[in-house]
CSV table of C-alpha atoms in Angstrom, one decimal:
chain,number,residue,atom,x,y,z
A,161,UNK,CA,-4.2,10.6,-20.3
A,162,UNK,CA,-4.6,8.1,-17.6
A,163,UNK,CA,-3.0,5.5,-15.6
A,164,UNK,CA,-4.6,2.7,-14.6
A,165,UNK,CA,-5.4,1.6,-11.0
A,166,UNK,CA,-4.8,-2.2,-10.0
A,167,UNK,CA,-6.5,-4.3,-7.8
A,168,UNK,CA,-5.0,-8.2,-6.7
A,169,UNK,CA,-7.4,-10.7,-7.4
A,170,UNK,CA,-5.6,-13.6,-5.8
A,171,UNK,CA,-2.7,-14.5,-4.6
A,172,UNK,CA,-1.4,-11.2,-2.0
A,173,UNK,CA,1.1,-12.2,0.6
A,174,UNK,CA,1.4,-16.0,-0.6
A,175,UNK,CA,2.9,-13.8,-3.7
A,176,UNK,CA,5.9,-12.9,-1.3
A,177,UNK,CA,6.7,-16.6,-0.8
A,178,UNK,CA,7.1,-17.4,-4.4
A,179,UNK,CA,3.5,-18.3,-5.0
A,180,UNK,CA,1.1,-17.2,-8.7
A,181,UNK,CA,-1.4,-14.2,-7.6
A,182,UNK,CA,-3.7,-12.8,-10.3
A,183,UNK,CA,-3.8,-9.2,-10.5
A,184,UNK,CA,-5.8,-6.8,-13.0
A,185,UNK,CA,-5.8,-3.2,-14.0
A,186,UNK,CA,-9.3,-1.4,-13.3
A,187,UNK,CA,-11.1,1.2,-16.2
A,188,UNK,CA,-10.4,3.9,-13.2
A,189,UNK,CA,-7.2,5.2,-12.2
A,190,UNK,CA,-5.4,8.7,-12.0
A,191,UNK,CA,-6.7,10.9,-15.5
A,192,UNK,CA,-4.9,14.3,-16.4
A,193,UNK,CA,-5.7,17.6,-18.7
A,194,UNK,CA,-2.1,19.5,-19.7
A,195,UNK,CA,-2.1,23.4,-20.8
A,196,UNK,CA,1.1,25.5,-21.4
A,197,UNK,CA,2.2,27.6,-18.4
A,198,UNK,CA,5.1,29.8,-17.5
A,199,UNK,CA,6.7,27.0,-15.8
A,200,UNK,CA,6.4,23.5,-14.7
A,201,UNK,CA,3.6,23.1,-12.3
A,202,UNK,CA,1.5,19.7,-10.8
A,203,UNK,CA,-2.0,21.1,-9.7
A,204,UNK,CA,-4.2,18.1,-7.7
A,205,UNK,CA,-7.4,19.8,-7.3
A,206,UNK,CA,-9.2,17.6,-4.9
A,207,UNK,CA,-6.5,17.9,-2.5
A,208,UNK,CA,-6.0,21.8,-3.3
A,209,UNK,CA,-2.1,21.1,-4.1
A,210,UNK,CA,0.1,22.7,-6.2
A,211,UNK,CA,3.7,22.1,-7.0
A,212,UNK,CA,6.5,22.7,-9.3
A,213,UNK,CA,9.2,20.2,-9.9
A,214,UNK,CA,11.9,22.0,-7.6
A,215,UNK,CA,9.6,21.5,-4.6
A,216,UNK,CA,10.5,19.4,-1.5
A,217,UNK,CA,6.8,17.7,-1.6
A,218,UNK,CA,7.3,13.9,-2.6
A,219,UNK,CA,5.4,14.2,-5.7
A,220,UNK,CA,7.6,17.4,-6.9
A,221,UNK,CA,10.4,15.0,-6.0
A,222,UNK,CA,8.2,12.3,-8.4
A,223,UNK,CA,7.5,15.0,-11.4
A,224,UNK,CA,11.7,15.9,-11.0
A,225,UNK,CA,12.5,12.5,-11.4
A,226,UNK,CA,9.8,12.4,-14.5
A,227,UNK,CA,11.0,15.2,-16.3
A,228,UNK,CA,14.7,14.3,-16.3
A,229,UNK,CA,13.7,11.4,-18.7
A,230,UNK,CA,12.5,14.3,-21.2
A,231,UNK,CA,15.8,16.3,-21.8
A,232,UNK,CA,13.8,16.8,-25.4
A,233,UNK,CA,11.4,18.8,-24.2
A,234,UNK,CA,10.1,21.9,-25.7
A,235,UNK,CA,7.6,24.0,-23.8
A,236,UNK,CA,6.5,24.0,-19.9
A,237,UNK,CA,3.2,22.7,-18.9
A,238,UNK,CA,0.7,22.5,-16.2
A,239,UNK,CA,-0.3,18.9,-15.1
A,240,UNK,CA,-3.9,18.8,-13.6
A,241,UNK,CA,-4.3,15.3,-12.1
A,242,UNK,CA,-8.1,13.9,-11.3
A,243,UNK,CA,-7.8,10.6,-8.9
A,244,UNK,CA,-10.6,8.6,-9.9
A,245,UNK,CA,-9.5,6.0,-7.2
A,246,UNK,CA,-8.9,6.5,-3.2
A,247,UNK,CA,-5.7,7.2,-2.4
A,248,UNK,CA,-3.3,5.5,-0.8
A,249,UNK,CA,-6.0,2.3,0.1
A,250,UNK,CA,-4.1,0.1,-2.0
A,251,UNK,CA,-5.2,0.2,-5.9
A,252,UNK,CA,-2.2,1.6,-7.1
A,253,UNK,CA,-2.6,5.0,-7.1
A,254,UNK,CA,1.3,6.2,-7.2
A,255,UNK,CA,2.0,4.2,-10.0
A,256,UNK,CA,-1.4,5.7,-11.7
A,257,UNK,CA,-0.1,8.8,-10.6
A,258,UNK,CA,3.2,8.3,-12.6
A,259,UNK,CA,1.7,6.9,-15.7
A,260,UNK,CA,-0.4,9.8,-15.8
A,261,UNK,CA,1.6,12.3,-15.8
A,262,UNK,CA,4.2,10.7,-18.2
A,263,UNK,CA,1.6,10.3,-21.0
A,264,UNK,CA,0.6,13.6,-20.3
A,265,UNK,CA,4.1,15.3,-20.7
A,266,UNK,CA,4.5,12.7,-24.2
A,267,UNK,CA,1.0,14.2,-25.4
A,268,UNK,CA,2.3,17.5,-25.3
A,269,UNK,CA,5.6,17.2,-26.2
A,270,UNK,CA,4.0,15.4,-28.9
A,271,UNK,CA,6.7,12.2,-28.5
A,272,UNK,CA,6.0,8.5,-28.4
A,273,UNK,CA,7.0,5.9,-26.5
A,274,UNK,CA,6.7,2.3,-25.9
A,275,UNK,CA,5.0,1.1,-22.8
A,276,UNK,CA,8.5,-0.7,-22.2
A,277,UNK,CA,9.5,2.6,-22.0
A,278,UNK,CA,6.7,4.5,-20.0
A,279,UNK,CA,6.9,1.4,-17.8
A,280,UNK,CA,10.8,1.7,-17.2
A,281,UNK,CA,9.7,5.7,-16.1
A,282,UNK,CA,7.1,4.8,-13.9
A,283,UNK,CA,9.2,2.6,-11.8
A,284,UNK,CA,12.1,4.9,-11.5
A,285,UNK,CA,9.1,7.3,-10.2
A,286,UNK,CA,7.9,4.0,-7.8
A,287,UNK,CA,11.3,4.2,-6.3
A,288,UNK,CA,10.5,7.7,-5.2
A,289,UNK,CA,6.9,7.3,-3.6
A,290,UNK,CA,8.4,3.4,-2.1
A,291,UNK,CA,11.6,3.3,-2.1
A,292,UNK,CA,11.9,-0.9,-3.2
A,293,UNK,CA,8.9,-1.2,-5.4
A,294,UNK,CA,8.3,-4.8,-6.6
A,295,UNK,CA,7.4,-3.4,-10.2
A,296,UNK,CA,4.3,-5.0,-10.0
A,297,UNK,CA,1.8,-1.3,-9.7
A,298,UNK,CA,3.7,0.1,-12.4
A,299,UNK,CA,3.7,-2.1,-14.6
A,300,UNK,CA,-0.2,-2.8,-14.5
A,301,UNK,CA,-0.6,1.2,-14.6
A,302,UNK,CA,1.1,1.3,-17.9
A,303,UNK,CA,0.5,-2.0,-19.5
A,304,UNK,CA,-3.1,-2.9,-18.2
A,305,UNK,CA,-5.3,-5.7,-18.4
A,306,UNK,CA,-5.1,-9.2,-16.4
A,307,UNK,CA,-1.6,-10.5,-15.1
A,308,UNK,CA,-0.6,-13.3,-13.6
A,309,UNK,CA,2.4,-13.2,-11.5
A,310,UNK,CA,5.2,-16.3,-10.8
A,311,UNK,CA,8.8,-16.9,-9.5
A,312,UNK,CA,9.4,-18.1,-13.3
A,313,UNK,CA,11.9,-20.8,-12.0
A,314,UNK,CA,9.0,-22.0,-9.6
A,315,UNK,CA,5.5,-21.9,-12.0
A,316,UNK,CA,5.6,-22.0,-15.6
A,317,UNK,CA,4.2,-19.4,-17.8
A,318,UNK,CA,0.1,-19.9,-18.1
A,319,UNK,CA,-0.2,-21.0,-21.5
A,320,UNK,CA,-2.7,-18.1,-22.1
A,321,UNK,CA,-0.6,-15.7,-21.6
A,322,UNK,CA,0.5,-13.7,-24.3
A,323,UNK,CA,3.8,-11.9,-23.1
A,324,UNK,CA,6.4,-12.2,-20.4
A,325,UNK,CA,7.4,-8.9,-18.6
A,326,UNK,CA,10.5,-9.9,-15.9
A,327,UNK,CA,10.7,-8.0,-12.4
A,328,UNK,CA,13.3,-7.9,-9.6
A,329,UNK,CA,12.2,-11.2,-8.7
A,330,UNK,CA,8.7,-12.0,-9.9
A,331,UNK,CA,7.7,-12.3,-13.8
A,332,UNK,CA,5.2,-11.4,-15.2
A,333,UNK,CA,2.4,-12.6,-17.4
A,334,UNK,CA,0.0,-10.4,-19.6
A,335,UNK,CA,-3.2,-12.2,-20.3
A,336,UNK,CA,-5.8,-11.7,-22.7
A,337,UNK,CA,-9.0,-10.1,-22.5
A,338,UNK,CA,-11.4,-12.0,-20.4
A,339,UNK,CA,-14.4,-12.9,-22.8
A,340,UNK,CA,-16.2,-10.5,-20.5
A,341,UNK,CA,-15.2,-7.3,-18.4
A,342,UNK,CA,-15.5,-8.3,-14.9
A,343,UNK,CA,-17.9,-6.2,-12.7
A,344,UNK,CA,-16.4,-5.3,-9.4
A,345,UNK,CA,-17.8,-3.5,-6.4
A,346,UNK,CA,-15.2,-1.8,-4.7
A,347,UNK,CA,-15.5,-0.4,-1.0
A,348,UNK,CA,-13.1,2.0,0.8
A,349,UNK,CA,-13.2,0.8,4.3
A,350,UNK,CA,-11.2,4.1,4.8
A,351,UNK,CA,-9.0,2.0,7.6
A,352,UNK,CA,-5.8,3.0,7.0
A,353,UNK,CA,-3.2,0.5,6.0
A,354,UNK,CA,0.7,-0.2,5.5
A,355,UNK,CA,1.7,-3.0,3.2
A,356,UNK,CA,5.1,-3.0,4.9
A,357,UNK,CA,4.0,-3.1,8.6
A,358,UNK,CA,0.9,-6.4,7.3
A,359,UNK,CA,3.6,-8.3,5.5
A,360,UNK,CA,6.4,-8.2,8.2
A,361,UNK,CA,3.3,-9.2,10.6
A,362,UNK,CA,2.8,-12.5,8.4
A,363,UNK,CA,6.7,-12.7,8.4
A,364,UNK,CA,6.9,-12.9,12.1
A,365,UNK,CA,3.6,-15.4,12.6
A,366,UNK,CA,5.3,-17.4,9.6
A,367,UNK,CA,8.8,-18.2,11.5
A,368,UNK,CA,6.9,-19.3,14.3
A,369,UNK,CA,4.9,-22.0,13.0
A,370,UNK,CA,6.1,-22.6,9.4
A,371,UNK,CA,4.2,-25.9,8.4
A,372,UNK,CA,0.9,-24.5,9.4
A,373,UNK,CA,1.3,-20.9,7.5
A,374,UNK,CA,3.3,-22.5,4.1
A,375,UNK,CA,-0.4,-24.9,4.1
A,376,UNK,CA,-2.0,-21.0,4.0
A,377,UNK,CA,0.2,-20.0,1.4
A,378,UNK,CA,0.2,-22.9,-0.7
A,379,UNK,CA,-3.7,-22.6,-0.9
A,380,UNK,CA,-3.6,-19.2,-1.5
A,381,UNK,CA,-1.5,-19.8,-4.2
A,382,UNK,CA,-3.9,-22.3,-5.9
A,383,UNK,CA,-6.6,-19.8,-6.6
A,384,UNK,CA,-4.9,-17.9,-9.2
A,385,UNK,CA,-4.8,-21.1,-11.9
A,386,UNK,CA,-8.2,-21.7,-10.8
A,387,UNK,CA,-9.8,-18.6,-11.3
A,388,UNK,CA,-7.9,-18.2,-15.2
A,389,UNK,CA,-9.9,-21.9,-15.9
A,390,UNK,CA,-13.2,-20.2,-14.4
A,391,UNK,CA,-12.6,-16.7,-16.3
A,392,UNK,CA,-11.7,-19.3,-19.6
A,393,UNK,CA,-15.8,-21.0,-19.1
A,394,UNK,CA,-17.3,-17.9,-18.0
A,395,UNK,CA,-18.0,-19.2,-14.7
A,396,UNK,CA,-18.6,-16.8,-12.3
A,397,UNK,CA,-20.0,-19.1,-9.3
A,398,UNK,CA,-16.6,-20.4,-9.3
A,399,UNK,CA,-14.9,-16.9,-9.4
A,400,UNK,CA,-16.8,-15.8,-6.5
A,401,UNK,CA,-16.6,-19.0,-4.5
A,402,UNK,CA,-12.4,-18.5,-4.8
A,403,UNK,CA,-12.7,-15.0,-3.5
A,404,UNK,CA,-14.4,-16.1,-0.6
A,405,UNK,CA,-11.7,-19.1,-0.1
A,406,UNK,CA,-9.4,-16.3,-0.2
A,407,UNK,CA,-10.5,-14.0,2.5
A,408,UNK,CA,-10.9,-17.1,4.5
A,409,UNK,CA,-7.3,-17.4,4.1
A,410,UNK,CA,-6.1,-14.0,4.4
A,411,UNK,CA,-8.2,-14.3,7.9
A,412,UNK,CA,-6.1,-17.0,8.8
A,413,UNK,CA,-2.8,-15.0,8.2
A,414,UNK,CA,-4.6,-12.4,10.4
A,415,UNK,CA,-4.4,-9.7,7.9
A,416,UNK,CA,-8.1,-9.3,7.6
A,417,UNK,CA,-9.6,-6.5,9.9
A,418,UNK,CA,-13.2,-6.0,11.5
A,419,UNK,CA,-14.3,-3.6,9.1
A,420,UNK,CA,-12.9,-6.1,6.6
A,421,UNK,CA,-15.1,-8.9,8.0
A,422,UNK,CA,-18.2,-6.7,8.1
A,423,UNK,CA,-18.0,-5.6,4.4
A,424,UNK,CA,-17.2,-9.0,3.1
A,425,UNK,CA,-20.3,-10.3,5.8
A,426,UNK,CA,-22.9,-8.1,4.6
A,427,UNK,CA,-21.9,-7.9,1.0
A,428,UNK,CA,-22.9,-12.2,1.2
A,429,UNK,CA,-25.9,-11.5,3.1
A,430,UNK,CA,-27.5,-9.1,0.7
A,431,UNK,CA,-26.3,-12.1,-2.2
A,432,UNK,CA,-22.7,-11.4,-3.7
A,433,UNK,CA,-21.2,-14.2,-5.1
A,434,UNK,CA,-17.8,-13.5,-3.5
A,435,UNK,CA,-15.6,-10.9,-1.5
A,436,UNK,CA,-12.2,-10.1,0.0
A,437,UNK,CA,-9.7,-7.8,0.6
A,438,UNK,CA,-7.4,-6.4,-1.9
A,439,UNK,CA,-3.8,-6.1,-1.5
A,440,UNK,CA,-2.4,-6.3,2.2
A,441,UNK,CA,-4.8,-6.0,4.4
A,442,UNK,CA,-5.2,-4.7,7.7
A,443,UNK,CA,-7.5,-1.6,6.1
A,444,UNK,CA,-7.9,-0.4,2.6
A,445,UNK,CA,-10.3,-1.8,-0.4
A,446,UNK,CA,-12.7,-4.7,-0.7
A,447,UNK,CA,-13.6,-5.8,-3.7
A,448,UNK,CA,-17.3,-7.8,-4.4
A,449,UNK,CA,-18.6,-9.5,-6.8
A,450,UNK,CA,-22.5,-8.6,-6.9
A,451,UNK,CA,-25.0,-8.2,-9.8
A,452,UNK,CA,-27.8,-6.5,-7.4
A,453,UNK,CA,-26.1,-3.8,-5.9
A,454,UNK,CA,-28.4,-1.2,-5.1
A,455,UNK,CA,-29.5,-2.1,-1.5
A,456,UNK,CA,-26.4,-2.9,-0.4
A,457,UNK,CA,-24.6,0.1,-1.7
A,458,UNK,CA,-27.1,2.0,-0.2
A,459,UNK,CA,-26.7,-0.2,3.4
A,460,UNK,CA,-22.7,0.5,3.6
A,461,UNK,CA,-22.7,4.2,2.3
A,462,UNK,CA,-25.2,4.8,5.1
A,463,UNK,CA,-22.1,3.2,7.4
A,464,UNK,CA,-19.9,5.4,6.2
A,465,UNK,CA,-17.6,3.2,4.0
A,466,UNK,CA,-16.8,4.4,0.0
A,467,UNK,CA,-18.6,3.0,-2.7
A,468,UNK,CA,-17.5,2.8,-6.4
A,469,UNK,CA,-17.4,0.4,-9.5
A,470,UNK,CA,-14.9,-0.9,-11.6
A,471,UNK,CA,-14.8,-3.1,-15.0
A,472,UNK,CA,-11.2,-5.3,-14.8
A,473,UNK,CA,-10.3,-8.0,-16.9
């Protein structure tokens, strides 16, 4: 069973002002292997952790919260979960987390729900790990595939779009498959980051020069219409070329960081067609869009930055 991770294609931070981003599961995420045990029990064995429900530990708190929405169930389990993505470096991993471990507890208790369902689980669990989740994670963890995400009174629904899933305050769009899985390098600058602390920064920067910053946004916000019409003719100069607009915007709002610049840098000179940051900046993931990737996986494992690949899309 597995919950998928999420990575934001386009669109981060101008997303807070009302703006469209585009944002996309990933064919990685949190998997998990469930066995009958003498009690409830969460075992994470890359971090050596184990915990029961009834434990103080946030994610006991998480699996509490989980199991209350199974007042049906029959036998207790063990929950092994296997992060295939870094955690907390901004691809969703909580909401993977969640996901995971509800389809795991449905699998044995042999129930089915809808993903409406699983979704609505997942972020009660969200409130746990982030106390005023926008939805968003969760509801790419459960759902997957592309979305597309509006103030619905703002921007109207992308007329590819295939089903409208409302938030707190965004809505969102599920897209089709893309005629092609998208091929993503994705590097760990293992920079720690806090999505709270990077958006109040562009908050703050934004009050004090509003024309100058709402010209960011309103570019930002561009890219994710354009990217659906370069996705739509297979076009992946175009793809990479908005990425790379991006990142020069998210430099602007100063939520880029040096080993930010020096991924995105390098992964141009050795002939990606496009890079940024994902999500809020100031540390975490970049994601690039390369076809040759061998020398320059090779060039920023040896600086000590994480190296994976994802299919999205």
């Amino acid at each position: 069973m597995r919950g998928y991770g999420k990575i934001i294609l386009f669109g981060e931070h101008a997303v807070v002002y009302g703006y469209p981003a585009l944002a996309t599961s990933i064919d990685v995420g949190v998997r998990c292997k469930v066995t009958s045990h003498e009690y409830y029990e969460l075992y994470v064995p890359s971090e050596s952790l184990i915990i029961t429900n009834e434990d103080d530990h946030v994610l006991g708190q998480v699996f509490n919260k989980i199991l209350s929405y199974f007042p049906q169930k029959k036998d207790y389990c063990r929950i092994e979960l296997f992060p295939e993505i870094p955690l907390g470096a901004g691809l969703g991993s909580s909401a993977a987390t969640s996901v995971s471990i509800i389809r795991g507890l449905l699998a044995f208790h042999e129930l089915h729900w809808e993903n409406t369902k699983v979704n609505e689980v997942a972020f009660a669990a969200e409130t746990i790990f982030h106390g005023t989740p926008s939805g968003i994670d969760n509801t790419i963890a459960c759902f997957g595939g592309m979305c597309y995400l509006r103030e619905a009174n703002k921007f109207p629904r992308p007329q590819e779009s295939y089903k409208e899933i409302p938030l707190q305050k965004l809505t969102i769009s599920l897209m089709p498959s893309l005629p092609q899985p998208l091929s993503l390098m994705i590097v760990n600058t293992k920079r720690e980051r806090n999505t709270k602390n990077m958006v109040s920064k562009v908050r703050r920067l934004r009050e004090k020069n509003l024309n100058f910053y709402d010209d960011i946004m309103k570019r930002i916000g561009s890219f994710p219409q354009q990217a659906i019409e370069a996705f739509g003719n297979n076009n992946m100069n175009v793809v990479g070329e908005l990425l790379n607009q991006n990142q020069s915007c998210l430099r602007e709002l100063e939520v880029s960081c040096e080993e930010i610049d020096f991924v995105c840098e390098k992964a141009i000179e050795y002939g990606a067609l496009g890079a940024k940051l994902t999500g809020a900046g100031g540390g975490g993931c970049v994601i690039i869009l390369i076809s040759n990737r061998n020398e320059l996986e090779k060039y920023l494992v040896g600086h000590g930055f994480e190296v994976f690949y994802a299919l999205c899309g």
